[in-house]
Amino acid sequence: MKKPYEFLEHTADSKFKAYGETIEEAFENSAKATFDTMIDISTVKQKSKKKIELETENIEELLYKWISELIYLFSAKNIVFSNFNVDITKDKLKYKLMGEAIGEKIDLSKHVFNTEVKAITYHNLEIKKNEKYQIITLLDT
Amino acid sequence: MKKEKLKKISDLTWEIPQNTKDCMNVPGRIYLSDELVNIVEEDTYEQISNMACLPGVQKYSLAMPEAHLGYGFPIGGVAAIDINDGVISPGGVGFDINCGVRVLKTNLTVDEVKDKSKNLIDKLFQKVPSGVGSESKLNLNKKQLNEVIEKGAQWAVKEGYGEEEDYEHCEEKGKFDAADSSKVSKKAKNRGIPQLGTLGSGNHFLEVQYVDEIIDQEAAQAFGLKEDQVTVMVHTGSRGFGHQVCTDYVNKLEKATKNYGIKIPDKQLACAPTDSSEAKNYFAAMACGANYAWANRQVITHWVREAFKNFFNQKTELKLIYDVAHNVAKKETHKVNGKNKDLLVHRKGATRAFGPEHPEIPDKYSSVGQPVMIPGNMGAPSFVLKGTKFAMENTFGSTCHGAGRKMSRTQAKKEYWGGTVQDKLSKKGIYVRATHGSIIAEEAPGAYKDPTKVVDVAHDVGISKKVARLQPMGVAKG
C-alpha cells in the first residue's frame, strides 16, 4: 500500500495528493493531510467525536465542504482531529456524506502547531479514479 | 504558460500577449527585474493570464513585483473590473480578507530601545495572543460581533482601543460602509468571536524596527519619520472570520458562475456579475471581513501601546502613520482610455498606492501621496513608500505588498533549524520570539525573496517611491 497522502511542492501554500482504495478512504486521507499540514497528528489523542453530514450536487463540492467543515470545527471550536470515518452515497441528484471526525480539544501545552490552514481552495482540485482514487487539492496556509 | 511567451516591453515591464489564451480579454502586465523573472514560478504567469479572462477586466491583468504562485489570482495580482459590466470574484480577494499592515511611529530612538528589545518583544508576545489555537481576551457576544463587523476600527476606537486619528489613518477610515452583518454566515461569526484581537500564525507578526535611512526627506517629514526613530509594524488580517466568509462565498459563487454561464479557466476564480444578488451579498460580507481586520489591527495596536507604556513610561507615544489593506476589492474610479470609469479593483497581495492629491488619502499626506508600507522579513528591512501619479495611470493605484516567498514552508523546514536561525538573527541584533522553533524555520529570511530587490523594482518603475527604510530589531511571530 502506497502512503495515504503526500505533499506536493508549492511555494506559498500547501498542496497534497491523497489516495484511497475507495472514494471514502481518499476523503479520509485528505482530511488527515489537512491536519498533518498543521500538526504531527500522532500527537493528537482520539477523545472526542464530531458527526458531520453533508449533501452536495457534485463530488468536488462534497470534498470542499468536508474539508471546510473540519477547518471550521478546528477554528471555531478549538478541536484538532487525527482520525476520520466517511461514508458516501449517491442518488440521482445528490452526493451525501455521513462522517465523523475524531480528536481532542486543542491543548497548547502539548500540541505543537506549524502554520494554520485557512481554507481549502478549488484551485487545481482534482478527484479521479485510475486503479484507485486520487485527490489533489491546495490549502491556503 | 511558458516563460518564453513573456514579452519584454521595457527594462522592468513584461507583457503576456492577449492571444496567449483564447479566453483573455486583455493582455497581462508584470513588473519584474530580469533576476526576479527567473525566480517566479512558471504557473504564476498562467494565473496572470487567467485573471485576464474575467469578464469586464480593464486594460491589463496586472502582477506587482513580488508576483508569485497563489490560487486563482497570483499573489501580487491586481484586476480592475468594470463595475457596470463585469464581475466580482472572492478568489481575487483571497481568504484572509483585508490582511494588511500598519506602522506606528514612536517618540523613542534606536539607542533607547536596542539593549532592551528582547524584553520588549517578550512583553509584546505576552500581551497579544498569537499562534494557532490562541484565544481572544475580549469575550464578545454576538451583538457586539455584529457591531465589530459593521463598524471596523471605528468600533474599536469607540470602545476605548485607540483614538480618532487612528481610523482617520486607515483606508476607508477603517470602516467599509457596504458592510451588512446579515450577509455573513453563523459559522463565520462563530469563528470570529473567539479570535478578535489575535495575531494569527504564518507570516503574521509584530515587529519593532528603527529608521536607518531616509530616502525622501519631504515625504518622511509629512509622515513624521526621522532617522533612528523606532517604529512598530503590525501585520495581520481578519482571522478565521474572513477565511470563513471567503470559504462560504467561493462555494456560492462557484454555482453562480455556472448559473450565469460565465466561462473561467480556474474554479477558484468563481465569480458573479456585479449587479447580481450573489455579488452584492458577497461584497457586503467581504466588507464585514475587512472591518473585522481593521478592528483586529486596532485592538492589537492598543495593546502594543499599553505594552510600550508599561515597559518605558506613560509618555511613550505610538502614532499610527497609516494602515494598508492587502486583500480586498474596492469601488474606485480610474481613467481608462482617457475617461473616468467606475471599477471594482481586486487586489490580492497588493497594496493600494494612491498618488498625491487623491481625495481618499488624509489631508496631511495629500501633497506627497499615500503612505505605503512594505514588510521585509525577520532578517531584512521593511520600507515605507509613497503612492504616485504613475501608479494611478498604470496600475490602478497599486504596488507590491511584500517580498513573497521563494521557498515552500516544507522546504524551509528542511533547510533551516529554528534555533540556528534565531541565533544568527540575534547576532545581527534581532530578537525573534515565536510559539515554536518550527515557525521560525518556516519564516526564515532565506525562504523569502530579498525585499530590497522587490521594492527597488516598484521604485524604479515608479508604481511607488521609497521614503524610508526600517530595520528590524525584534519580532514576535504567531
Coordinates of C-alpha atoms in Angstrom, one line a residue:
Chain A
M1 CA 0.0 0.0 0.0
K2 CA 1.4 3.4 -1.0
K3 CA 1.4 6.1 1.6
P4 CA -2.1 7.6 2.2
Y5 CA -1.1 11.1 1.1
E6 CA 1.9 13.1 0.0
F7 CA 2.7 16.8 -0.1
L8 CA 3.5 18.4 -3.4
E9 CA 5.8 21.4 -3.9
H10 CA 4.0 24.8 -3.6
T11 CA 5.8 28.0 -2.6
A12 CA 3.2 29.8 -0.5
D13 CA 0.6 27.2 0.4
S14 CA 0.1 23.5 0.9
K15 CA -0.7 21.2 -1.9
F16 CA -1.3 17.5 -1.4
K17 CA -2.2 14.3 -3.2
A18 CA -4.3 11.8 -1.2
Y19 CA -5.0 8.2 -2.2
G20 CA -7.7 5.6 -1.4
E21 CA -8.9 2.2 -2.4
T22 CA -12.3 3.8 -2.2
I23 CA -13.6 7.4 -2.5
E24 CA -14.3 7.3 1.2
E25 CA -10.7 6.4 2.0
A26 CA -9.5 9.2 -0.2
F27 CA -11.7 11.7 1.6
E28 CA -10.4 10.4 5.0
N29 CA -6.8 10.7 3.8
S30 CA -7.5 14.2 2.5
A31 CA -8.7 15.2 6.0
K32 CA -5.5 13.7 7.5
A33 CA -3.3 15.6 5.1
T34 CA -5.1 18.8 6.1
F35 CA -4.4 18.3 9.8
D36 CA -0.9 17.0 9.1
T37 CA -0.1 20.3 7.5
M38 CA -0.7 21.9 10.9
I39 CA 0.5 19.4 13.4
D40 CA 2.0 15.9 13.9
I41 CA -1.3 14.1 14.1
S42 CA 0.3 11.2 16.0
T43 CA 0.3 13.6 19.0
V44 CA -3.5 14.1 18.8
K45 CA -5.5 11.7 21.1
Q46 CA -8.8 10.4 20.0
K47 CA -11.0 11.6 22.8
S48 CA -14.0 13.3 21.2
K49 CA -16.1 12.7 18.1
K50 CA -18.0 15.1 15.9
K51 CA -20.6 13.9 13.4
I52 CA -20.7 15.6 10.0
E53 CA -23.5 15.3 7.4
L54 CA -23.2 17.0 4.1
E55 CA -25.1 17.0 0.8
T56 CA -24.0 18.4 -2.5
E57 CA -24.6 18.2 -6.2
N58 CA -21.1 17.1 -7.2
I59 CA -18.2 15.3 -5.7
E60 CA -15.7 18.2 -5.8
E61 CA -18.1 20.3 -3.8
L62 CA -18.5 17.5 -1.3
L63 CA -14.8 17.5 -0.8
Y64 CA -14.7 21.3 -0.5
K65 CA -17.4 21.2 2.1
W66 CA -15.9 18.2 4.0
I67 CA -12.6 19.9 4.5
S68 CA -14.2 23.3 5.1
E69 CA -16.4 21.8 7.9
L70 CA -13.3 20.3 9.6
I71 CA -11.4 23.6 9.4
Y72 CA -14.5 25.3 10.8
L73 CA -14.7 22.9 13.8
F74 CA -10.9 23.3 14.3
S75 CA -11.1 27.1 14.1
A76 CA -14.3 27.9 15.9
K77 CA -14.5 25.0 18.4
N78 CA -10.7 24.6 19.0
I79 CA -10.8 20.8 18.3
V80 CA -7.9 19.1 16.5
F81 CA -8.6 15.9 14.6
S82 CA -6.5 12.9 13.7
N83 CA -8.9 10.2 12.6
F84 CA -11.8 10.2 10.3
N85 CA -14.6 7.9 9.0
V86 CA -16.6 8.7 6.0
D87 CA -19.4 7.1 4.2
I88 CA -20.5 8.5 0.8
T89 CA -23.7 7.6 -1.1
K90 CA -25.1 8.9 -4.3
D91 CA -28.6 9.1 -5.5
K92 CA -29.8 10.6 -8.8
L93 CA -29.4 14.2 -7.7
K94 CA -27.1 14.4 -4.7
Y95 CA -24.0 13.1 -3.1
K96 CA -24.4 12.5 0.6
L97 CA -21.6 12.3 3.2
M98 CA -22.0 10.8 6.6
G99 CA -18.8 11.2 8.5
E100 CA -17.2 11.5 11.8
A101 CA -14.0 13.3 12.9
I102 CA -12.2 12.1 16.0
G103 CA -9.7 14.1 18.0
E104 CA -9.4 16.3 21.1
K105 CA -9.6 19.8 22.3
I106 CA -6.5 21.9 21.5
D107 CA -4.1 21.8 24.4
L108 CA -1.3 24.3 23.7
S109 CA 0.8 22.7 26.5
K110 CA 1.3 19.6 24.3
H111 CA 0.1 20.4 20.8
V112 CA 2.8 21.9 18.7
F113 CA 1.4 23.7 15.7
N114 CA 3.0 24.8 12.4
T115 CA 1.3 27.4 10.3
E116 CA -2.5 27.4 10.3
V117 CA -4.6 26.1 7.4
K118 CA -7.0 28.9 6.5
A119 CA -9.2 27.1 3.9
I120 CA -9.4 24.6 1.1
T121 CA -9.4 26.1 -2.4
Y122 CA -10.9 24.9 -5.7
H123 CA -7.6 25.7 -7.4
N124 CA -6.4 22.6 -9.4
L125 CA -8.9 20.5 -7.3
E126 CA -8.9 17.1 -8.9
I127 CA -10.7 13.9 -7.9
K128 CA -10.1 10.9 -10.2
K129 CA -10.0 7.2 -10.3
N130 CA -7.5 5.1 -12.1
E131 CA -6.6 2.0 -10.3
K132 CA -7.5 3.7 -7.1
Y133 CA -8.9 7.1 -6.1
Q134 CA -6.7 10.1 -6.1
I135 CA -7.5 13.6 -4.8
I136 CA -5.3 16.7 -5.4
T137 CA -6.0 20.0 -3.8
L138 CA -4.5 23.1 -2.5
L139 CA -4.9 24.5 1.1
D140 CA -4.4 28.2 1.8
T141 CA -1.9 28.5 4.7
Chain B
M1 CA 2.1 29.1 -19.8
K2 CA 5.8 29.0 -20.8
K3 CA 8.1 31.8 -19.6
E4 CA 9.2 32.2 -23.2
K5 CA 5.9 33.7 -24.1
L6 CA 6.6 36.8 -21.9
K7 CA 7.3 39.9 -24.0
K8 CA 9.7 42.4 -22.6
I9 CA 8.2 45.9 -23.0
S10 CA 10.9 47.8 -21.2
D11 CA 13.6 47.3 -18.6
L12 CA 11.2 46.2 -15.8
T13 CA 7.9 45.7 -17.6
W14 CA 6.8 42.5 -19.2
E15 CA 3.7 41.6 -21.1
I16 CA 1.7 38.4 -21.6
P17 CA 0.1 38.9 -25.1
Q18 CA -3.6 38.7 -25.2
N19 CA -3.5 35.9 -27.7
T20 CA -1.7 33.6 -25.3
K21 CA -5.0 32.2 -24.2
D22 CA -8.3 32.3 -26.1
C23 CA -10.2 33.5 -23.1
M24 CA -8.1 36.5 -22.4
N25 CA -10.0 39.8 -22.6
V26 CA -6.8 41.9 -22.1
P27 CA -3.1 41.3 -22.1
G28 CA -1.2 40.6 -18.8
R29 CA 1.4 43.0 -17.5
I30 CA 4.1 42.3 -14.9
Y31 CA 6.7 44.4 -13.3
L32 CA 9.9 42.4 -12.7
S33 CA 13.6 42.7 -13.0
D34 CA 15.5 40.1 -15.1
E35 CA 16.6 38.4 -11.9
L36 CA 13.1 38.2 -10.5
V37 CA 11.6 36.9 -13.7
N38 CA 13.6 33.8 -13.2
I39 CA 12.6 33.3 -9.6
V40 CA 8.9 33.5 -10.3
E41 CA 7.3 30.0 -10.7
E42 CA 6.1 29.4 -14.3
D43 CA 2.5 28.7 -13.2
T44 CA 2.3 32.3 -11.8
Y45 CA 2.3 33.5 -15.4
E46 CA -0.6 31.1 -16.1
Q47 CA -2.5 32.7 -13.2
I48 CA -1.9 36.2 -14.5
S49 CA -3.3 35.2 -17.9
N50 CA -6.3 33.5 -16.1
M51 CA -7.1 36.8 -14.4
A52 CA -7.3 38.4 -17.9
C53 CA -10.2 36.0 -18.7
L54 CA -12.5 37.6 -16.1
P55 CA -15.4 39.4 -17.7
G56 CA -15.1 43.2 -17.7
V57 CA -11.4 43.3 -16.8
Q58 CA -9.8 46.6 -17.9
K59 CA -6.5 47.4 -19.7
Y60 CA -4.3 44.6 -18.2
S61 CA -4.4 41.9 -15.7
L62 CA -1.5 43.1 -13.5
A63 CA 1.1 41.5 -11.3
M64 CA 3.2 43.5 -8.9
P65 CA 7.0 43.0 -8.5
E66 CA 6.6 40.3 -5.8
A67 CA 4.4 38.1 -8.1
H68 CA 4.3 34.5 -7.0
L69 CA 2.2 31.5 -7.2
G70 CA -1.2 31.7 -5.5
Y71 CA -4.5 30.1 -6.3
G72 CA -7.0 31.7 -8.7
F73 CA -5.2 35.1 -8.7
P74 CA -1.4 35.0 -8.2
I75 CA -0.1 36.8 -5.1
G76 CA 0.6 40.4 -6.2
G77 CA -2.3 40.2 -8.6
V78 CA -4.5 43.2 -9.5
A79 CA -7.5 43.2 -11.7
A80 CA -9.7 46.3 -12.3
I81 CA -13.2 45.2 -13.4
D82 CA -15.9 47.4 -14.9
I83 CA -18.5 47.8 -12.2
N84 CA -21.3 48.2 -14.7
D85 CA -20.4 45.3 -17.0
G86 CA -18.2 42.9 -15.1
V87 CA -17.9 40.5 -12.2
I88 CA -16.7 40.2 -8.6
S89 CA -14.5 37.2 -7.6
P90 CA -13.9 36.2 -3.9
G91 CA -10.9 34.3 -5.1
G92 CA -9.5 37.6 -6.4
V93 CA -9.6 38.9 -2.8
G94 CA -8.5 35.7 -1.0
F95 CA -9.3 34.0 2.3
D96 CA -7.6 36.5 4.5
I97 CA -9.8 39.4 3.7
N98 CA -8.1 42.8 4.4
C99 CA -4.9 41.1 5.6
G100 CA -2.8 44.3 6.0
V101 CA 0.0 46.2 7.6
R102 CA 0.2 49.3 9.7
V103 CA 3.1 51.2 11.0
L104 CA 3.2 53.1 14.3
K105 CA 5.9 55.7 14.9
T106 CA 7.2 56.2 18.4
N107 CA 9.0 59.0 20.2
L108 CA 11.8 56.6 21.1
T109 CA 15.2 56.3 19.4
V110 CA 17.1 53.2 18.5
D111 CA 19.6 53.8 21.3
E112 CA 16.8 53.9 23.9
V113 CA 15.5 50.5 22.7
K114 CA 18.3 48.4 21.3
D115 CA 19.5 46.8 24.5
K116 CA 16.0 46.2 25.7
S117 CA 14.5 44.7 22.5
K118 CA 14.4 41.2 23.9
N119 CA 12.4 42.1 27.0
L120 CA 10.2 44.4 25.0
I121 CA 9.4 41.6 22.5
D122 CA 8.7 39.2 25.3
K123 CA 6.2 41.7 26.7
L124 CA 4.5 42.2 23.4
F125 CA 4.4 38.4 22.9
Q126 CA 2.6 38.1 26.2
K127 CA 0.2 40.9 25.6
V128 CA -1.0 39.9 22.1
P129 CA -2.3 36.4 21.8
S130 CA -0.6 34.7 18.8
G131 CA -0.2 31.4 17.1
V132 CA -2.7 28.6 16.2
G133 CA -5.3 28.0 18.9
S134 CA -4.7 31.2 20.8
E135 CA -7.9 32.8 22.1
S136 CA -9.3 36.3 22.2
K137 CA -9.3 38.1 25.5
L138 CA -12.4 40.1 24.6
N139 CA -15.3 37.8 25.3
L140 CA -17.6 39.4 22.7
N141 CA -21.2 38.4 22.3
K142 CA -23.0 38.0 19.0
K143 CA -24.4 41.5 19.1
Q144 CA -21.0 43.0 19.7
L145 CA -19.5 41.0 16.9
N146 CA -22.1 42.4 14.5
E147 CA -21.1 45.9 15.6
V148 CA -17.4 45.0 15.0
I149 CA -18.0 43.8 11.5
E150 CA -20.2 46.7 10.6
K151 CA -18.0 49.4 12.1
G152 CA -14.5 48.1 12.0
A153 CA -11.7 50.3 13.5
Q154 CA -14.3 52.9 14.5
W155 CA -15.9 50.3 16.8
A156 CA -12.6 49.6 18.4
V157 CA -11.9 53.3 19.0
K158 CA -15.4 53.9 20.4
E159 CA -14.7 51.0 22.8
G160 CA -11.6 52.7 24.0
Y161 CA -9.0 50.9 21.9
G162 CA -7.3 53.9 20.4
E163 CA -8.0 57.4 19.2
E164 CA -9.9 59.0 16.4
E165 CA -6.7 59.8 14.5
D166 CA -6.2 56.0 14.2
Y167 CA -9.1 55.3 11.9
E168 CA -8.5 58.6 10.1
H169 CA -5.2 57.0 9.0
C170 CA -6.8 53.8 7.6
E171 CA -8.1 53.2 4.2
E172 CA -11.9 53.8 4.2
K173 CA -11.4 55.4 7.6
G174 CA -11.3 51.8 8.9
K175 CA -14.9 51.1 8.2
F176 CA -16.4 49.8 5.0
D177 CA -19.9 51.3 4.7
A178 CA -21.0 48.5 2.4
A179 CA -20.8 46.0 5.4
D180 CA -24.0 44.1 6.2
S181 CA -23.8 41.6 9.0
S182 CA -26.9 39.8 7.8
K183 CA -24.9 38.6 4.8
V184 CA -22.4 36.7 6.9
S185 CA -23.0 33.1 8.0
K186 CA -23.3 31.9 11.5
K187 CA -20.2 29.9 11.0
A188 CA -18.1 32.9 10.1
K189 CA -19.4 34.7 13.3
N190 CA -18.6 31.6 15.4
R191 CA -15.1 31.7 14.1
G192 CA -14.9 35.5 14.6
I193 CA -15.9 35.7 18.2
P194 CA -13.0 33.8 19.7
Q195 CA -10.3 35.3 17.5
L196 CA -10.7 39.1 17.6
G197 CA -7.5 40.6 19.0
T198 CA -5.3 37.7 18.0
L199 CA -2.3 37.9 15.6
G200 CA -2.7 34.5 14.0
S201 CA 0.2 32.5 12.6
G202 CA 2.2 32.0 9.4
N203 CA 3.6 35.3 8.1
H204 CA 1.8 37.5 10.6
F205 CA 3.9 39.4 13.1
L206 CA 4.6 42.3 15.3
E207 CA 7.9 43.9 14.6
V208 CA 9.9 46.6 16.4
Q209 CA 12.1 48.5 14.0
Y210 CA 14.1 51.6 13.5
V211 CA 14.5 54.0 10.7
D212 CA 18.0 53.6 9.4
E213 CA 17.7 55.6 6.2
I214 CA 15.6 58.4 4.9
I215 CA 15.4 58.4 1.2
D216 CA 12.8 61.1 0.6
Q217 CA 13.1 63.9 3.1
E218 CA 9.9 65.8 2.2
A219 CA 7.7 62.7 2.3
A220 CA 9.4 61.5 5.5
Q221 CA 8.6 64.8 7.1
A222 CA 5.0 64.6 6.1
F223 CA 4.8 61.0 7.5
G224 CA 6.6 62.1 10.7
L225 CA 9.6 59.9 10.2
K226 CA 13.2 60.6 11.0
E227 CA 16.5 58.7 11.2
D228 CA 17.0 56.5 14.3
Q229 CA 13.3 56.7 15.2
V230 CA 11.7 53.5 16.5
T231 CA 8.7 52.2 14.7
V232 CA 6.3 49.2 15.2
M233 CA 4.8 47.2 12.3
V234 CA 1.7 45.1 12.8
H235 CA 0.8 42.5 10.1
T236 CA -2.4 40.6 10.5
G237 CA -5.9 40.2 9.0
S238 CA -9.4 39.0 9.5
R239 CA -8.5 35.7 11.1
G240 CA -11.0 32.8 10.9
F241 CA -13.8 35.2 10.3
G242 CA -12.5 36.3 6.9
H243 CA -11.4 32.8 6.0
Q244 CA -15.0 31.5 6.6
V245 CA -16.6 34.4 4.6
C246 CA -14.4 33.6 1.7
T247 CA -15.0 29.8 2.0
D248 CA -18.8 30.3 2.0
Y249 CA -18.8 32.7 -0.9
V250 CA -16.4 30.9 -3.2
N251 CA -18.8 28.0 -3.0
K252 CA -21.8 30.2 -3.6
L253 CA -20.2 32.0 -6.5
E254 CA -19.0 28.7 -8.0
K255 CA -22.6 27.9 -8.5
A256 CA -23.4 31.4 -9.7
T257 CA -20.6 31.1 -12.3
K258 CA -22.4 28.2 -13.8
N259 CA -25.9 29.7 -13.5
Y260 CA -24.9 32.9 -15.3
G261 CA -23.0 30.9 -17.9
I262 CA -19.6 32.5 -17.2
K263 CA -16.6 30.7 -18.5
I264 CA -13.5 30.8 -16.3
P265 CA -10.2 28.8 -16.6
D266 CA -9.9 28.1 -12.9
K267 CA -12.7 27.2 -10.5
Q268 CA -11.1 29.3 -7.8
L269 CA -11.8 32.4 -10.0
A270 CA -15.6 31.7 -9.3
C271 CA -17.4 35.0 -9.9
A272 CA -20.8 36.6 -10.4
P273 CA -22.0 39.7 -12.4
T274 CA -21.6 42.8 -10.2
D275 CA -25.3 43.6 -10.3
S276 CA -26.4 40.0 -9.2
S277 CA -27.6 39.3 -5.7
E278 CA -24.7 36.8 -5.2
A279 CA -22.2 39.6 -6.0
K280 CA -23.9 42.2 -3.8
N281 CA -24.2 39.7 -0.9
Y282 CA -20.5 38.8 -1.2
F283 CA -19.4 42.4 -1.4
A284 CA -21.4 43.2 1.8
A285 CA -19.9 40.1 3.6
M286 CA -16.4 40.9 2.3
A287 CA -16.8 44.4 3.7
C288 CA -17.6 42.8 7.1
G289 CA -14.4 40.8 6.8
A290 CA -12.4 44.0 6.0
N291 CA -14.0 45.7 9.1
Y292 CA -13.1 42.7 11.3
A293 CA -9.5 43.1 10.1
W294 CA -9.3 46.8 10.8
A295 CA -10.8 46.2 14.3
N296 CA -8.3 43.4 14.9
R297 CA -5.3 45.6 14.0
Q298 CA -6.8 48.4 16.1
V299 CA -7.3 46.3 19.2
I300 CA -3.8 44.9 18.8
T301 CA -2.4 48.5 18.4
H302 CA -4.0 49.4 21.7
W303 CA -2.3 46.5 23.4
V304 CA 1.1 47.4 21.8
R305 CA 0.7 50.9 23.2
E306 CA 0.0 49.6 26.6
A307 CA 2.9 47.3 26.5
F308 CA 5.3 50.1 25.4
K309 CA 3.9 52.5 28.1
N310 CA 4.3 49.9 30.8
F311 CA 7.8 49.0 29.6
F312 CA 9.2 52.5 29.1
N313 CA 6.9 55.2 30.6
Q314 CA 3.5 56.7 30.2
K315 CA 4.9 59.5 28.0
T316 CA 5.8 56.9 25.3
E317 CA 3.8 57.8 22.1
L318 CA 2.9 55.5 19.3
K319 CA 1.1 57.3 16.5
L320 CA -0.4 55.4 13.5
I321 CA 1.2 56.6 10.3
Y322 CA -1.1 54.6 8.1
D323 CA -2.8 51.2 7.7
V324 CA -2.9 49.5 4.3
A325 CA -5.1 46.6 3.1
H326 CA -3.6 43.8 1.1
N327 CA -6.5 41.5 0.1
V328 CA -9.6 43.4 -0.9
A329 CA -11.9 44.5 -3.7
K330 CA -12.8 48.2 -3.8
K331 CA -15.0 50.5 -5.7
E332 CA -12.7 53.1 -7.3
T333 CA -12.7 55.5 -10.2
H334 CA -9.8 55.4 -12.6
K335 CA -9.1 56.7 -16.1
V336 CA -9.5 54.1 -18.8
N337 CA -8.8 55.3 -22.3
G338 CA -8.9 58.9 -21.2
K339 CA -12.3 58.6 -19.5
N340 CA -13.2 58.2 -15.8
K341 CA -14.6 54.7 -15.2
D342 CA -16.1 53.1 -12.1
L343 CA -14.3 49.9 -11.3
L344 CA -14.1 47.2 -8.8
V345 CA -10.4 46.9 -8.2
H346 CA -9.4 43.5 -6.9
R347 CA -6.0 43.5 -5.1
K348 CA -4.7 40.1 -3.9
G349 CA -1.5 40.5 -2.1
A350 CA -1.1 44.0 -3.5
T351 CA -1.2 47.5 -1.8
R352 CA -3.2 50.5 -2.8
A353 CA -0.7 53.3 -3.6
F354 CA -2.8 56.4 -4.4
G355 CA -0.8 59.4 -5.7
P356 CA -0.7 63.0 -4.4
E357 CA -4.0 64.9 -4.2
H358 CA -6.2 61.9 -4.3
P359 CA -9.3 62.7 -2.2
E360 CA -9.2 59.3 -0.4
I361 CA -5.9 60.0 1.4
P362 CA -5.7 62.0 4.6
D363 CA -5.1 65.8 4.1
K364 CA -1.7 65.8 5.8
Y365 CA -0.4 63.3 3.3
S366 CA -2.2 64.8 0.3
S367 CA 0.8 66.7 -1.2
V368 CA 3.2 63.7 -1.1
G369 CA 0.9 60.7 -1.8
Q370 CA -0.5 57.8 0.3
P371 CA 1.9 56.1 2.7
V372 CA 2.6 52.6 1.6
M373 CA 4.2 50.0 4.0
I374 CA 6.1 47.0 2.5
P375 CA 7.2 44.5 5.1
G376 CA 10.5 42.8 4.6
N377 CA 11.3 39.6 6.6
M378 CA 12.8 38.8 10.1
G379 CA 16.3 39.5 8.9
A380 CA 15.8 42.1 6.2
P381 CA 14.5 45.7 6.2
S382 CA 10.9 46.9 5.5
F383 CA 10.2 50.0 3.6
V384 CA 7.8 53.0 3.8
L385 CA 7.0 54.3 0.3
K386 CA 4.6 56.8 -1.1
G387 CA 1.9 56.4 -3.8
T388 CA 2.5 58.0 -7.2
K389 CA 0.7 59.5 -10.2
F390 CA 2.4 56.8 -12.3
A391 CA 0.6 54.1 -10.3
M392 CA -2.7 55.9 -10.8
E393 CA -2.1 55.9 -14.6
N394 CA -0.6 52.4 -14.9
T395 CA -1.6 50.1 -12.1
F396 CA -5.0 51.5 -10.9
G397 CA -3.0 53.0 -8.0
S398 CA -1.4 49.7 -6.8
T399 CA 2.0 48.4 -5.8
C400 CA 3.5 45.4 -4.2
H401 CA 2.7 44.2 -0.6
G402 CA 5.9 42.3 0.4
A403 CA 8.7 40.3 -1.0
G404 CA 7.0 37.0 -1.4
R405 CA 8.3 33.5 -0.6
K406 CA 10.8 31.8 -2.8
M407 CA 10.8 28.5 -0.8
S408 CA 7.9 26.4 0.5
R409 CA 7.4 26.0 4.2
T410 CA 8.2 22.3 3.9
Q411 CA 11.4 23.1 2.1
A412 CA 12.3 25.8 4.6
K413 CA 11.9 23.4 7.5
K414 CA 14.3 21.0 5.7
E415 CA 16.8 23.8 5.1
Y416 CA 16.7 25.6 8.4
W417 CA 16.6 24.8 12.1
G418 CA 14.6 27.4 14.1
G419 CA 17.2 27.7 16.9
T420 CA 20.0 28.3 14.4
V421 CA 18.0 31.0 12.6
Q422 CA 17.2 32.6 15.9
D423 CA 20.9 32.6 16.9
K424 CA 22.1 34.1 13.6
L425 CA 19.5 36.8 13.8
S426 CA 20.4 37.5 17.4
K427 CA 24.0 38.1 16.4
K428 CA 22.7 40.8 14.0
G429 CA 20.8 42.4 16.9
I430 CA 17.4 41.0 16.0
Y431 CA 15.5 39.1 18.7
V432 CA 12.8 36.7 17.4
R433 CA 10.2 35.2 19.6
A434 CA 7.7 32.6 18.2
T435 CA 5.4 29.9 19.6
H436 CA 7.8 27.2 18.3
G437 CA 11.1 26.9 16.6
S438 CA 9.4 25.3 13.6
I439 CA 7.6 28.6 12.9
I440 CA 11.0 30.4 12.9
A441 CA 12.3 27.8 10.4
E442 CA 9.2 28.2 8.1
E443 CA 9.7 32.0 8.2
A444 CA 13.5 32.0 7.9
P445 CA 14.8 35.0 5.9
G446 CA 16.2 32.7 3.3
A447 CA 12.8 31.4 2.4
Y448 CA 11.8 34.9 1.2
K449 CA 12.9 36.9 -1.8
D450 CA 15.2 39.8 -0.9
P451 CA 12.7 42.6 -0.1
T452 CA 15.1 45.3 -1.3
K453 CA 15.2 43.8 -4.8
V454 CA 11.4 43.7 -5.0
V455 CA 10.9 47.2 -3.6
D456 CA 13.6 48.5 -5.9
V457 CA 11.6 47.3 -8.9
A458 CA 8.5 49.1 -7.6
H459 CA 10.6 52.2 -7.0
D460 CA 12.4 52.2 -10.3
V461 CA 9.3 51.6 -12.3
G462 CA 7.6 54.3 -10.3
I463 CA 4.5 52.5 -9.0
S464 CA 5.5 53.8 -5.6
K465 CA 8.6 55.6 -4.4
K466 CA 10.8 54.8 -1.4
V467 CA 10.6 57.2 1.6
A468 CA 12.3 55.4 4.4
R469 CA 14.0 52.1 5.3
L470 CA 13.1 50.3 8.5
Q471 CA 15.5 47.8 10.1
P472 CA 14.1 45.0 12.3
M473 CA 15.2 44.9 16.0
G474 CA 12.8 42.3 17.3
V475 CA 9.9 40.2 16.0
A476 CA 7.0 38.4 17.7
K477 CA 5.6 35.7 15.5
G478 CA 2.4 33.5 15.8

